[in-house]
PDB file of C-alpha atoms in Angstrom:
ATOM      1  CA  MET A  21     133.584 110.551  95.360  1.00 94.00           C
ATOM      2  CA  ARG A  22     130.265 110.368  93.554  1.00 96.00           C
ATOM      3  CA  VAL A  23     127.120 110.704  95.681  1.00 98.00           C
ATOM      4  CA  VAL A  24     123.684 109.979  94.260  1.00 98.00           C
ATOM      5  CA  VAL A  25     120.554 111.340  95.948  1.00 98.00           C
ATOM      6  CA  PRO A  26     117.401 109.661  94.567  1.00 98.00           C
ATOM      7  CA  PHE A  27     114.384 111.985  94.574  1.00 98.00           C
ATOM      8  CA  ASP A  28     110.754 111.467  93.621  1.00 97.00           C
ATOM      9  CA  ALA A  29     109.813 114.733  91.938  1.00 96.00           C
ATOM     10  CA  ARG A  30     106.300 113.625  91.033  1.00 95.00           C
ATOM     11  CA  ASP A  31     104.402 112.036  93.924  1.00 95.00           C
ATOM     12  CA  PRO A  32     106.691 111.812  96.968  1.00 97.00           C
ATOM     13  CA  ASN A  33     105.926 110.533 100.451  1.00 95.00           C
ATOM     14  CA  THR A  34     102.482 109.131  99.668  1.00 95.00           C
ATOM     15  CA  ARG A  35     102.177 107.645 103.160  1.00 95.00           C
ATOM     16  CA  LEU A  36     101.977 111.204 104.505  1.00 97.00           C
ATOM     17  CA  GLU A  37      98.607 111.665 102.812  1.00 95.00           C
ATOM     18  CA  PRO A  38      96.705 111.623 106.150  1.00 93.00           C
ATOM     19  CA  ALA A  39      98.601 114.771 107.173  1.00 96.00           C
ATOM     20  CA  LEU A  40      99.539 116.547 103.929  1.00 97.00           C
ATOM     21  CA  ASP A  41      97.957 117.067 100.528  1.00 97.00           C
ATOM     22  CA  ALA A  42      99.893 116.435  97.317  1.00 97.00           C
ATOM     23  CA  ASP A  43     101.273 119.970  96.958  1.00 97.00           C
ATOM     24  CA  GLU A  44     102.337 120.016 100.610  1.00 98.00           C
ATOM     25  CA  ARG A  45     104.055 116.655 100.267  1.00 98.00           C
ATOM     26  CA  ARG A  46     106.024 117.937  97.287  1.00 97.00           C
ATOM     27  CA  ALA A  47     107.015 121.069  99.206  1.00 98.00           C
ATOM     28  CA  LEU A  48     108.151 119.058 102.233  1.00 98.00           C
ATOM     29  CA  ALA A  49     110.051 116.653  99.968  1.00 98.00           C
ATOM     30  CA  ARG A  50     111.975 119.555  98.426  1.00 98.00           C
ATOM     31  CA  ALA A  51     112.772 120.893 101.895  1.00 98.00           C
ATOM     32  CA  MET A  52     114.085 117.495 103.022  1.00 98.00           C
ATOM     33  CA  LEU A  53     116.158 117.243  99.847  1.00 98.00           C
ATOM     34  CA  ALA A  54     117.649 120.656 100.643  1.00 98.00           C
ATOM     35  CA  ASP A  55     118.579 119.410 104.130  1.00 98.00           C
ATOM     36  CA  VAL A  56     120.310 116.341 102.696  1.00 98.00           C
ATOM     37  CA  LEU A  57     122.227 118.411 100.136  1.00 98.00           C
ATOM     38  CA  ALA A  58     123.295 120.830 102.892  1.00 98.00           C
ATOM     39  CA  ALA A  59     124.606 117.907 104.958  1.00 98.00           C
ATOM     40  CA  LEU A  60     126.612 116.660 101.989  1.00 98.00           C
ATOM     41  CA  ARG A  61     128.018 120.112 101.258  1.00 97.00           C
ATOM     42  CA  GLY A  62     129.029 120.437 104.905  1.00 97.00           C
ATOM     43  CA  THR A  63     131.352 117.438 104.869  1.00 96.00           C
ATOM     44  CA  ASP A  64     135.099 117.841 104.405  1.00 88.00           C
ATOM     45  CA  ARG A  65     134.991 115.554 101.377  1.00 91.00           C
ATOM     46  CA  ASP A  66     135.394 116.451  97.703  1.00 93.00           C
ATOM     47  CA  LEU A  67     132.043 115.113  96.524  1.00 96.00           C
ATOM     48  CA  GLU A  68     130.408 114.943  93.120  1.00 97.00           C
ATOM     49  CA  VAL A  69     126.769 115.178  94.196  1.00 98.00           C
ATOM     50  CA  ARG A  70     124.015 114.369  91.715  1.00 98.00           C
ATOM     51  CA  VAL A  71     120.282 114.271  92.336  1.00 98.00           C
ATOM     52  CA  LEU A  72     118.713 111.301  90.548  1.00 98.00           C
ATOM     53  CA  ALA A  73     115.173 112.596  90.038  1.00 98.00           C
ATOM     54  CA  THR A  74     112.071 111.132  88.428  1.00 97.00           C
ATOM     55  CA  GLY A  75     111.404 114.524  86.833  1.00 97.00           C
ATOM     56  CA  PRO A  76     112.896 118.012  86.537  1.00 96.00           C
ATOM     57  CA  VAL A  77     113.698 119.677  89.856  1.00 96.00           C
ATOM     58  CA  ASP A  78     115.315 123.037  90.576  1.00 95.00           C
ATOM     59  CA  VAL A  79     117.980 122.478  93.231  1.00 95.00           C
ATOM     60  CA  ASP A  80     121.508 123.606  93.997  1.00 90.00           C
ATOM     61  CA  ALA A  81     123.079 120.446  92.590  1.00 96.00           C
ATOM     62  CA  ALA A  82     123.489 118.583  89.325  1.00 97.00           C
ATOM     63  CA  VAL A  83     120.344 116.671  88.332  1.00 98.00           C
ATOM     64  CA  THR A  84     119.882 113.543  86.241  1.00 97.00           C
ATOM     65  CA  VAL A  85     116.285 112.774  85.264  1.00 97.00           C
ATOM     66  CA  ASP A  86     115.488 109.055  85.228  1.00 97.00           C
ATOM     67  CA  ASP A  87     111.837 108.034  85.481  1.00 95.00           C
ATOM     68  CA  ARG A  88     112.576 104.358  86.109  1.00 96.00           C
ATOM     69  CA  PRO A  89     111.826 102.838  89.518  1.00 96.00           C
ATOM     70  CA  LEU A  90     114.405 103.377  92.250  1.00 97.00           C
ATOM     71  CA  THR A  91     116.264 100.061  92.012  1.00 98.00           C
ATOM     72  CA  PRO A  92     117.024 100.033  88.255  1.00 98.00           C
ATOM     73  CA  ALA A  93     117.801 103.756  88.258  1.00 98.00           C
ATOM     74  CA  VAL A  94     120.396 103.408  91.025  1.00 98.00           C
ATOM     75  CA  ASN A  95     121.829 100.209  89.576  1.00 98.00           C
ATOM     76  CA  ALA A  96     122.386 101.941  86.243  1.00 98.00           C
ATOM     77  CA  THR A  97     124.529 104.477  88.080  1.00 97.00           C
ATOM     78  CA  LEU A  98     126.493 101.755  89.875  1.00 97.00           C
ATOM     79  CA  ALA A  99     127.051  99.854  86.633  1.00 97.00           C
ATOM     80  CA  ALA A 100     128.385 102.939  84.871  1.00 96.00           C
ATOM     81  CA  THR A 101     131.514 103.225  87.029  1.00 95.00           C
ATOM     82  CA  GLU A 102     133.970 101.125  88.984  1.00 91.00           C
ATOM     83  CA  GLU A 103     134.651 103.983  91.380  1.00 95.00           C
ATOM     84  CA  PRO A 104     132.991 104.102  94.825  1.00 96.00           C
ATOM     85  CA  VAL A 105     129.451 105.464  94.781  1.00 98.00           C
ATOM     86  CA  ALA A 106     127.398 106.581  97.767  1.00 98.00           C
ATOM     87  CA  VAL A 107     123.606 106.597  97.672  1.00 98.00           C
ATOM     88  CA  VAL A 108     121.878 108.850 100.209  1.00 98.00           C
ATOM     89  CA  MET A 109     118.093 109.047 100.264  1.00 98.00           C
ATOM     90  CA  ALA A 110     116.425 112.445  99.945  1.00 98.00           C
ATOM     91  CA  ASP A 111     114.044 112.040 102.891  1.00 98.00           C
ATOM     92  CA  LEU A 112     116.617 112.169 105.711  1.00 98.00           C
ATOM     93  CA  PRO A 113     116.003 115.615 107.240  1.00 98.00           C
ATOM     94  CA  LEU A 114     118.024 114.814 110.368  1.00 98.00           C
ATOM     95  CA  ALA A 115     121.200 114.156 108.360  1.00 98.00           C
ATOM     96  CA  THR A 116     124.256 116.154 109.381  1.00 98.00           C
ATOM     97  CA  PRO A 117     127.721 116.505 107.855  1.00 97.00           C
ATOM     98  CA  GLU A 118     129.113 114.439 110.721  1.00 97.00           C
ATOM     99  CA  ALA A 119     126.648 111.596 110.141  1.00 97.00           C
ATOM    100  CA  VAL A 120     127.292 111.556 106.403  1.00 97.00           C
ATOM    101  CA  GLY A 121     131.022 111.692 107.071  1.00 96.00           C
ATOM    102  CA  ARG A 122     130.795 108.493 109.117  1.00 95.00           C
ATOM    103  CA  LEU A 123     129.293 106.779 106.079  1.00 97.00           C
ATOM    104  CA  LEU A 124     131.829 108.134 103.602  1.00 95.00           C
ATOM    105  CA  GLY A 125     134.928 107.890 105.789  1.00 88.00           C
ATOM    106  CA  PRO A 126     137.821 110.390 105.668  1.00 72.00           C
ATOM    107  CA  GLU A 127     139.479 111.662 102.542  1.00 62.00           C
ATOM    108  CA  PRO A 128     141.565 109.077 100.644  1.00 55.00           C
ATOM    109  CA  GLY A 129     144.955 108.862 102.289  1.00 55.00           C
ATOM    110  CA  GLY A 130     143.486 109.771 105.666  1.00 53.00           C
ATOM    111  CA  THR A 131     144.073 107.724 108.766  1.00 51.00           C
ATOM    112  CA  ASP A 132     141.912 105.312 110.735  1.00 57.00           C
ATOM    113  CA  ASP A 133     139.241 104.810 108.099  1.00 62.00           C
ATOM    114  CA  PRO A 134     136.821 102.217 109.571  1.00 61.00           C
ATOM    115  CA  ASN A 135     135.221 101.756 106.150  1.00 62.00           C
ATOM    116  CA  GLU A 136     138.458 101.014 104.302  1.00 64.00           C
ATOM    117  CA  ALA A 137     138.131  97.221 104.434  1.00 70.00           C
ATOM    118  CA  ALA A 138     134.418  97.195 103.578  1.00 91.00           C
ATOM    119  CA  GLY A 139     133.196  96.714 100.048  1.00 95.00           C
ATOM    120  CA  VAL A 140     129.761  97.921 101.110  1.00 97.00           C
ATOM    121  CA  VAL A 141     128.887 100.304 103.946  1.00 97.00           C
ATOM    122  CA  LEU A 142     125.223 100.415 105.008  1.00 98.00           C
ATOM    123  CA  ALA A 143     123.238 102.901 107.088  1.00 98.00           C
ATOM    124  CA  PRO A 144     119.981 101.109 107.925  1.00 97.00           C
ATOM    125  CA  GLY A 145     116.632 102.752 108.459  1.00 96.00           C
ATOM    126  CA  LEU A 146     114.416 102.109 111.467  1.00 91.00           C
ATOM    127  CA  GLY A 147     112.011  99.891 109.517  1.00 89.00           C
ATOM    128  CA  GLY A 148     114.567  97.610 107.893  1.00 95.00           C
ATOM    129  CA  GLY A 149     115.265  99.756 104.859  1.00 96.00           C
ATOM    130  CA  THR A 150     118.573 101.168 103.662  1.00 98.00           C
ATOM    131  CA  ASN A 151     118.727 104.934 104.054  1.00 98.00           C
ATOM    132  CA  ALA A 152     122.272 105.380 102.796  1.00 98.00           C
ATOM    133  CA  LEU A 153     125.081 103.210 101.507  1.00 98.00           C
ATOM    134  CA  LEU A 154     128.571 103.333 100.099  1.00 98.00           C
ATOM    135  CA  ALA A 155     129.345 100.803  97.371  1.00 98.00           C
ATOM    136  CA  ARG A 156     133.051 100.173  96.850  1.00 96.00           C
ATOM    137  CA  HIS A 157     132.730  96.730  95.212  1.00 96.00           C
ATOM    138  CA  PRO A 158     132.145  97.109  91.448  1.00 96.00           C
ATOM    139  CA  ASP A 159     129.734  94.163  91.270  1.00 97.00           C
ATOM    140  CA  PHE A 160     127.420  95.186  94.100  1.00 98.00           C
ATOM    141  CA  ARG A 161     123.869  96.092  93.086  1.00 98.00           C
ATOM    142  CA  VAL A 162     120.942  97.399  95.137  1.00 98.00           C
ATOM    143  CA  ASP A 163     117.437  96.092  95.677  1.00 97.00           C
ATOM    144  CA  TYR A 164     115.181  98.501  97.551  1.00 96.00           C
ATOM    145  CA  HIS A 165     112.132  96.247  97.756  1.00 89.00           C
ATOM    146  CA  GLY A 166     111.085  94.784 101.119  1.00 88.00           C
ATOM    147  CA  VAL A 167     113.634  94.597 103.933  1.00 96.00           C
ATOM    148  CA  SER A 168     116.435  96.073 101.889  1.00 98.00           C
ATOM    149  CA  TYR A 169     119.016  96.238 104.699  1.00 98.00           C
ATOM    150  CA  ARG A 170     118.917  92.441 104.993  1.00 98.00           C
ATOM    151  CA  ASP A 171     118.821  92.053 101.210  1.00 98.00           C
ATOM    152  CA  HIS A 172     121.804  94.343 100.738  1.00 98.00           C
ATOM    153  CA  ARG A 173     123.853  92.357 103.226  1.00 98.00           C
ATOM    154  CA  GLU A 174     123.011  89.214 101.255  1.00 98.00           C
ATOM    155  CA  ALA A 175     123.799  90.923  97.932  1.00 98.00           C
ATOM    156  CA  ALA A 176     127.179  92.025  99.253  1.00 98.00           C
ATOM    157  CA  ALA A 177     127.974  88.507 100.460  1.00 97.00           C
ATOM    158  CA  ALA A 178     127.021  87.115  97.055  1.00 98.00           C
ATOM    159  CA  VAL A 179     129.732  89.180  95.337  1.00 97.00           C
ATOM    160  CA  GLY A 180     132.300  88.644  98.097  1.00 97.00           C
ATOM    161  CA  ALA A 181     132.102  92.158  99.509  1.00 97.00           C
ATOM    162  CA  ALA A 182     132.721  92.737 103.212  1.00 96.00           C
ATOM    163  CA  VAL A 183     129.981  94.775 104.890  1.00 97.00           C
ATOM    164  CA  ARG A 184     130.147  97.446 107.569  1.00 97.00           C
ATOM    165  CA  THR A 185     127.070  98.914 109.241  1.00 97.00           C
ATOM    166  CA  VAL A 186     126.968 102.551 110.346  1.00 96.00           C
ATOM    167  CA  ASP A 187     124.812 102.902 113.452  1.00 94.00           C
ATOM    168  CA  SER A 188     123.507 106.460 113.119  1.00 96.00           C
ATOM    169  CA  PHE A 189     120.406 108.034 114.650  1.00 96.00           C
ATOM    170  CA  ARG A 190     120.702 110.913 112.190  1.00 97.00           C
ATOM    171  CA  LEU A 191     120.622 108.618 109.159  1.00 98.00           C
ATOM    172  CA  ALA A 192     118.097 106.139 110.550  1.00 97.00           C
ATOM    173  CA  LEU A 193     114.989 108.321 110.251  1.00 96.00           C
ATOM    174  CA  ASP A 194     113.455 108.470 106.796  1.00 96.00           C
ATOM    175  CA  VAL A 195     110.162 110.343 106.812  1.00 97.00           C
ATOM    176  CA  ASP A 196     107.449 107.870 105.809  1.00 92.00           C
ATOM    177  CA  ASP A 197     104.538 108.291 108.214  1.00 94.00           C
ATOM    178  CA  PRO A 198     102.895 111.286 109.921  1.00 95.00           C
ATOM    179  CA  ALA A 199     104.363 110.183 113.261  1.00 93.00           C
ATOM    180  CA  ASP A 200     107.859 110.738 111.820  1.00 96.00           C
ATOM    181  CA  LEU A 201     107.161 114.466 111.598  1.00 97.00           C
ATOM    182  CA  ALA A 202     107.516 114.735 115.374  1.00 95.00           C
ATOM    183  CA  GLU A 203     111.135 113.576 115.152  1.00 96.00           C
ATOM    184  CA  VAL A 204     111.861 116.243 112.545  1.00 97.00           C
ATOM    185  CA  LEU A 205     110.358 118.960 114.727  1.00 97.00           C
ATOM    186  CA  LEU A 206     112.231 117.738 117.809  1.00 95.00           C
ATOM    187  CA  HIS A 207     115.669 117.090 116.360  1.00 97.00           C
ATOM    188  CA  SER A 208     116.164 119.372 113.346  1.00 96.00           C
ATOM    189  CA  GLU A 209     116.533 123.079 112.681  1.00 95.00           C
ATOM    190  CA  GLY A 210     116.784 122.614 108.925  1.00 97.00           C
ATOM    191  CA  GLU A 211     114.485 123.525 106.071  1.00 98.00           C
ATOM    192  CA  ALA A 212     112.098 120.617 106.588  1.00 98.00           C
ATOM    193  CA  ALA A 213     111.534 121.513 110.234  1.00 98.00           C
ATOM    194  CA  ALA A 214     111.067 125.172 109.311  1.00 98.00           C
ATOM    195  CA  TRP A 215     108.525 124.237 106.644  1.00 98.00           C
ATOM    196  CA  LEU A 216     106.558 122.107 109.110  1.00 98.00           C
ATOM    197  CA  ARG A 217     106.463 124.892 111.687  1.00 97.00           C
ATOM    198  CA  GLU A 218     105.353 127.434 109.099  1.00 98.00           C
ATOM    199  CA  ALA A 219     102.610 124.997 108.045  1.00 97.00           C
ATOM    200  CA  GLY A 220     101.313 124.941 111.605  1.00 97.00           C
ATOM    201  CA  PHE A 221     102.733 121.657 112.877  1.00 97.00           C
ATOM    202  CA  ALA A 222     103.888 121.312 116.473  1.00 96.00           C
ATOM    203  CA  VAL A 223     104.731 118.568 118.941  1.00 94.00           C
ATOM    204  CA  SER A 224     102.457 117.964 121.898  1.00 91.00           C
ATOM    205  CA  ALA A 225     102.382 115.449 124.716  1.00 85.00           C
ATOM    206  CA  ALA A 226      99.377 113.905 126.403  1.00 78.00           C
ATOM    207  CA  ASP A 227      99.144 110.872 128.682  1.00 77.00           C
ATOM    208  CA  GLY A 228     102.882 110.439 128.339  1.00 79.00           C
ATOM    209  CA  GLN A 229     102.714 110.088 124.556  1.00 84.00           C
ATOM    210  CA  MET A 230     104.195 112.403 121.948  1.00 86.00           C
ATOM    211  CA  ARG A 231     102.096 113.383 118.962  1.00 87.00           C
ATOM    212  CA  VAL A 232     102.057 115.925 116.160  1.00 92.00           C
ATOM    213  CA  GLU A 233      99.264 118.470 115.947  1.00 91.00           C
ATOM    214  CA  ARG A 234      98.445 121.060 113.337  1.00 93.00           C
ATOM    215  CA  GLU A 235      96.952 124.441 114.116  1.00 86.00           C
TER     216      GLU A 235
END
């Protein structure tokens, strides 16, 4: 199965600007990408993983450089094949092989595949986005603007594709805001969490509220 991991190699995670400068944001983005690639490698699936990057990036995976916005770049990949394609965002540092496996389903010919009847499988983000998906229907196309989880359900219905939603804590957190860094520190031991700790970030609690502080 082909898996595409979109990655902004130029100016990633701009909403983290209150906590990180541009070089730090790029370093954290690469660490999160490494966590996602490790989760994909850890599955028991035979996957053809390709990073779809806006510029050159040195990673342990095949890379296609496409400087178009996210939606047309991903749709070009979907249009190029009638085989199933999964799209997993690069800013999911809590992703695990087990969580990704729930999205992809077992190997073809396996038993009890809950995704088998679905033309589109969606893993929604906490803010209404789509953090990962599996497109089985050849006519399905993405639209990552606005509330994309709702829009993707509508797009699937428009082409007659049945939809299944994967309810996954590990795939629901995409790192957008400084507050999200606390979840990474609490729930991950991957490269992104290690980078944050080395950069001086830690979780604290005061007045019953969790926050991230930097030494």
